[in-house]
Short mmCIF file of C-alpha atoms in Angstrom, two decimals:
data_model
loop_
_atom_site.label_atom_id
_atom_site.label_comp_id
_atom_site.label_asym_id
_atom_site.label_seq_id
_atom_site.Cartn_x
_atom_site.Cartn_y
_atom_site.Cartn_z
CA MET Q 38 113.62 119.48 157.31
CA ALA Q 39 113.60 123.10 156.22
CA ASP Q 40 110.34 124.92 155.72
CA ASN Q 41 109.76 125.23 151.97
CA ASP Q 42 107.88 128.52 152.19
CA TRP Q 43 109.00 129.61 148.73
CA LYS Q 44 106.88 126.91 147.07
CA LYS Q 45 103.73 128.64 148.27
CA ARG Q 46 104.77 131.82 146.48
CA LEU Q 47 105.45 130.38 143.03
CA GLY Q 48 103.87 132.53 140.36
CA VAL Q 49 103.82 135.69 142.50
CA VAL Q 50 105.17 138.79 140.79
CA TYR Q 51 107.97 140.64 142.56
CA SER Q 52 106.99 143.93 144.20
CA THR Q 53 109.30 146.92 144.72
CA ASN Q 54 107.01 148.36 147.39
CA PRO Q 55 108.90 148.12 150.71
CA ASP Q 56 105.60 147.91 152.64
CA PHE Q 57 104.30 144.95 150.59
CA ASN Q 58 103.48 141.87 152.62
CA PHE Q 59 102.59 138.63 150.86
CA THR Q 60 99.46 136.91 152.13
CA GLU Q 61 98.34 133.48 150.97
CA GLN Q 62 94.98 132.99 149.37
CA GLU Q 63 92.97 130.27 151.01
CA ASP Q 64 91.12 127.84 148.80
CA GLU Q 65 87.42 128.43 149.13
CA GLN Q 66 85.33 125.30 149.04
CA GLU Q 67 81.75 125.42 147.96
CA GLU Q 68 79.33 124.73 150.73
CA THR Q 69 77.14 121.72 150.15
CA LEU Q 70 73.61 122.63 149.22
CA GLU Q 71 70.81 120.86 151.04
CA PRO Q 72 69.43 117.82 149.19
CA SER Q 73 66.20 119.54 148.12
CA ALA Q 74 68.23 122.28 146.38
CA GLN Q 75 70.45 119.85 144.45
CA LYS Q 76 69.50 119.12 140.83
CA LEU Q 77 71.12 115.83 139.90
CA ILE Q 78 71.03 114.18 136.49
CA VAL Q 79 71.41 110.40 136.31
CA SER Q 80 72.60 109.23 132.90
CA ILE Q 81 74.50 106.37 131.29
CA ASP Q 82 77.95 106.73 129.76
CA ARG Q 83 79.93 104.41 127.50
CA ARG Q 84 82.68 106.73 126.25
CA ASN Q 85 86.32 105.78 126.83
CA ARG Q 86 85.35 102.76 128.90
CA GLY Q 87 85.96 99.90 126.49
CA GLY Q 88 82.24 99.47 125.74
CA LYS Q 89 81.34 99.05 129.41
CA GLN Q 90 78.35 100.95 130.77
CA VAL Q 91 78.51 103.19 133.82
CA THR Q 92 75.81 105.19 135.56
CA LEU Q 93 76.86 108.82 135.84
CA VAL Q 94 75.38 111.16 138.47
CA SER Q 95 76.26 114.78 137.67
CA GLY Q 96 75.27 118.21 138.95
CA PHE Q 97 76.32 117.82 142.60
CA VAL Q 98 77.26 121.12 144.26
CA GLY Q 99 79.30 120.79 147.43
CA THR Q 100 82.48 119.58 149.06
CA GLU Q 101 84.43 116.56 147.90
CA GLU Q 102 83.82 114.84 151.26
CA ASP Q 103 80.03 115.07 150.88
CA LEU Q 104 80.30 113.88 147.28
CA ALA Q 105 82.37 110.89 148.42
CA ASP Q 106 79.82 110.07 151.15
CA LEU Q 107 76.92 110.15 148.69
CA GLY Q 108 78.90 108.08 146.19
CA ARG Q 109 79.77 105.53 148.86
CA THR Q 110 76.11 105.23 149.86
CA LEU Q 111 74.97 104.69 146.27
CA LYS Q 112 77.71 102.14 145.57
CA VAL Q 113 76.86 100.13 148.70
CA LYS Q 114 73.13 100.09 147.95
CA CYS Q 115 73.75 98.99 144.34
CA GLY Q 116 76.39 96.47 145.40
CA VAL Q 117 78.92 97.56 142.77
CA GLY Q 118 82.07 99.65 142.48
CA GLY Q 119 82.55 103.16 141.25
CA ALA Q 120 84.17 106.51 141.93
CA ALA Q 121 83.25 110.00 143.12
CA LYS Q 122 85.38 112.89 141.88
CA ASN Q 123 85.17 116.20 140.03
CA GLY Q 124 81.53 116.71 140.99
CA GLU Q 125 80.42 113.41 139.42
CA ILE Q 126 79.63 109.98 140.78
CA THR Q 127 80.40 107.01 138.57
CA ILE Q 128 78.73 103.67 139.33
CA GLN Q 129 79.65 100.55 137.37
CA GLY Q 130 76.73 99.15 135.38
CA ASP Q 131 73.33 100.42 134.26
CA PHE Q 132 71.51 101.42 137.48
CA ARG Q 133 69.77 104.58 136.26
CA ASP Q 134 66.30 103.72 137.56
CA LYS Q 135 67.51 102.37 140.89
CA VAL Q 136 69.87 105.32 141.54
CA THR Q 137 67.22 107.89 140.55
CA LYS Q 138 64.72 106.31 142.95
CA MET Q 139 67.29 106.17 145.77
CA LEU Q 140 68.26 109.84 145.28
CA CYS Q 141 64.59 110.92 145.26
CA ASP Q 142 64.00 108.93 148.46
CA MET Q 143 66.98 110.74 150.06
CA GLY Q 144 65.37 114.11 149.22
CA TYR Q 145 67.43 115.07 146.14
CA LYS Q 146 65.85 116.42 142.98
CA ALA Q 147 67.07 113.76 140.60
CA LYS Q 148 65.91 113.06 137.08
CA ARG Q 149 66.91 110.40 134.62
CA GLY Q 150 68.96 111.54 131.67
CA ASN Q 151 69.48 109.64 128.43
#
């Protein structure tokens, strides 16, 4: 299969400079802050979920892999399902107190929201 190098350059403006050399920009990922520097807010959300309640953990700063690991840990300890994406962890059900206590025991600065 041919190398589709042109797809990487979509949106690049043409240059008339003969010495111009295109270099790709690498995506910079945020480094994960240590748990004591994280300020997490544990709240409950009912919007766009058909009246179902979910526990929402927001404020995580770090890579998607670390977010997924933390989300997996919380879901296993609560014994329910959920998701971890876009800097937020969603856990099915109202587990605000339990999740806040678990996060504080892990060393995170977590406080209960609404």
